[in-house]
Amino acid sequence: MDRRPIGIYDSGIGGLTGLKALRKLLPGEDFVFFGDSGRMPYGPRPKEELCRIAKQDMDFLAQFDVKAILAACGTISSAARPVLADYPIPAFGVVDPALDAMAAVPGDRPLCIIATAASIHSGEFTDALAKRCRYSREIVGVPCPEFAPMIEAGHIRRSDPVVMDAVARALEPIRGRDFGALLLGCTHYGIIEDAIRDFLGADVPLLSASECAAKALCDYLADAGLANERQTGGTARFFESGDPGHFEAFAEPYLEHGPVHAERAPLMEL
Ligand code: DGL
């Protein structure tokens, strides 16, 4: 049993899909959330930069004596895998839990992953999934570079023409394809899940990397004896390197967990 908080980070509000999923599973845990929207988007950045960012973001969270860290960010999870693996606090990403869930999808229909450009081009999602499936299924990767900055700018409603146009532009090449499952490999995408469903149709099963990772972290804490014994009453502290007011305006209604106050975090230099 360990009452210390869990750290979560992302380039912005996308990580809240991870926090929401974790809170549902672990309502008694305390969380420290770091949204680095001052440096978003992470998606177009080179691997070396993403590795430095991952270390800086985790060092920021480490000041709060966190017992474990979730990189609630597909881009960091794929580009900075070794940084997470070597970190002195147990640190997890969203890639492995998401790929475990995708590889377990029954049947032989193709599987699709949508994520940031860095995530798709790294091969850590698509090539790794092909390998897990022993190259017996077609794996389709689709980069959606417009989505995360658009979501961060506040375009999130399924009826918003900006959202509808961006979804159509990115996903037109796969519309009508009969996938066994489609993975939301960027944590921001869960926020526009309904618009993605509207465009692709309800028949394509969507999997959320954030939800898969939340479940895996929950299992890890239980197995390692690190879970908080409290069953309710967990708290969350929020830090933002961009605009805390903008973050609060989204986070409060999205999380449905009472008032959200975000403290300003330093904008870290690369
Ligand atoms: N939410 C992040 C991800 O899962 C990062 C998006 C971005 O900053 O480009 O990839």
PDB file of C-alpha atoms and ligand atoms in Angstrom, residues 9-15 17 36 39-45 50 71-78 94 115-119 125 144-145 147-149 152 184-189 209-210, ligand 1:
ATOM      1  CA  TYR A   9       1.755  14.014 -18.352  1.00  0.00           C
ATOM      2  CA  ASP A  10       1.039  14.930 -21.927  1.00  0.00           C
ATOM      3  CA  SER A  11       1.477  17.837 -24.305  1.00  0.00           C
ATOM      4  CA  GLY A  12      -1.872  19.146 -23.097  1.00  0.00           C
ATOM      5  CA  ILE A  13      -5.476  18.141 -22.583  1.00  0.00           C
ATOM      6  CA  GLY A  14      -5.109  14.790 -24.370  1.00  0.00           C
ATOM      7  CA  GLY A  15      -3.643  13.313 -21.200  1.00  0.00           C
ATOM      8  CA  THR A  17      -8.387  11.001 -21.336  1.00  0.00           C
ATOM      9  CA  ASP A  36       2.779  20.849 -21.348  1.00  0.00           C
ATOM     10  CA  ARG A  39       5.308  23.213 -25.944  1.00  0.00           C
ATOM     11  CA  MET A  40       2.563  21.450 -27.828  1.00  0.00           C
ATOM     12  CA  PRO A  41       2.340  19.879 -30.365  1.00  0.00           C
ATOM     13  CA  TYR A  42       4.749  17.067 -29.658  1.00  0.00           C
ATOM     14  CA  GLY A  43       3.637  15.210 -32.817  1.00  0.00           C
ATOM     15  CA  PRO A  44       5.937  16.868 -35.393  1.00  0.00           C
ATOM     16  CA  ARG A  45       9.073  16.855 -33.180  1.00  0.00           C
ATOM     17  CA  LEU A  50      10.885  14.012 -27.564  1.00  0.00           C
ATOM     18  CA  ALA A  71       3.114   9.207 -20.136  1.00  0.00           C
ATOM     19  CA  ALA A  72      -0.478   9.700 -21.315  1.00  0.00           C
ATOM     20  CA  CYS A  73       0.883  10.561 -24.720  1.00  0.00           C
ATOM     21  CA  GLY A  74       1.284   8.241 -27.678  1.00  0.00           C
ATOM     22  CA  THR A  75       4.047  10.383 -29.147  1.00  0.00           C
ATOM     23  CA  ILE A  76       6.255  10.288 -26.047  1.00  0.00           C
ATOM     24  CA  SER A  77       5.413   6.640 -25.411  1.00  0.00           C
ATOM     25  CA  SER A  78       6.610   5.636 -28.873  1.00  0.00           C
ATOM     26  CA  VAL A  94       0.452   3.842 -23.706  1.00  0.00           C
ATOM     27  CA  ALA A 115      -1.892   8.766 -34.217  1.00  0.00           C
ATOM     28  CA  THR A 116       0.477  11.707 -34.592  1.00  0.00           C
ATOM     29  CA  ALA A 117       3.036  11.787 -37.385  1.00  0.00           C
ATOM     30  CA  ALA A 118       5.893  11.012 -34.954  1.00  0.00           C
ATOM     31  CA  SER A 119       4.035   7.994 -33.574  1.00  0.00           C
ATOM     32  CA  PHE A 125       2.888   1.256 -33.110  1.00  0.00           C
ATOM     33  CA  CYS A 144      -3.501  12.763 -38.326  1.00  0.00           C
ATOM     34  CA  PRO A 145      -1.225  15.787 -37.791  1.00  0.00           C
ATOM     35  CA  PHE A 147      -6.068  16.666 -34.860  1.00  0.00           C
ATOM     36  CA  ALA A 148      -4.134  17.431 -31.644  1.00  0.00           C
ATOM     37  CA  PRO A 149      -3.508  21.161 -32.342  1.00  0.00           C
ATOM     38  CA  GLU A 152      -6.062  21.964 -28.139  1.00  0.00           C
ATOM     39  CA  LEU A 184      -6.875   5.927 -31.099  1.00  0.00           C
ATOM     40  CA  GLY A 185      -3.095   6.005 -30.647  1.00  0.00           C
ATOM     41  CA  CYS A 186      -2.915   9.674 -29.690  1.00  0.00           C
ATOM     42  CA  THR A 187      -4.512  10.467 -26.371  1.00  0.00           C
ATOM     43  CA  HIS A 188      -6.082  13.655 -27.703  1.00  0.00           C
ATOM     44  CA  TYR A 189      -8.243  11.709 -30.149  1.00  0.00           C
ATOM     45  CA  ALA A 209      -4.800   3.854 -25.958  1.00  0.00           C
ATOM     46  CA  SER A 210      -5.536   5.881 -22.806  1.00  0.00           C
TER      47      SER A 210
HETATM   48  N1  DGL B   1      -1.537  13.587 -26.918  1.00  0.00           N
HETATM   49  C1  DGL B   1      -0.310  13.319 -27.543  1.00  0.00           C
HETATM   50  C2  DGL B   1      -0.226  11.946 -28.132  1.00  0.00           C
HETATM   51  O1  DGL B   1      -0.850  11.076 -27.583  1.00  0.00           O
HETATM   52  C3  DGL B   1       0.446  14.421 -28.220  1.00  0.00           C
HETATM   53  C4  DGL B   1      -0.189  15.176 -29.325  1.00  0.00           C
HETATM   54  C5  DGL B   1       0.741  16.297 -29.786  1.00  0.00           C
HETATM   55  O2  DGL B   1       1.174  17.084 -28.943  1.00  0.00           O
HETATM   56  O3  DGL B   1       1.034  16.343 -30.981  1.00  0.00           O
HETATM   57  O4  DGL B   1       0.439  11.671 -29.075  1.00  0.00           O
END
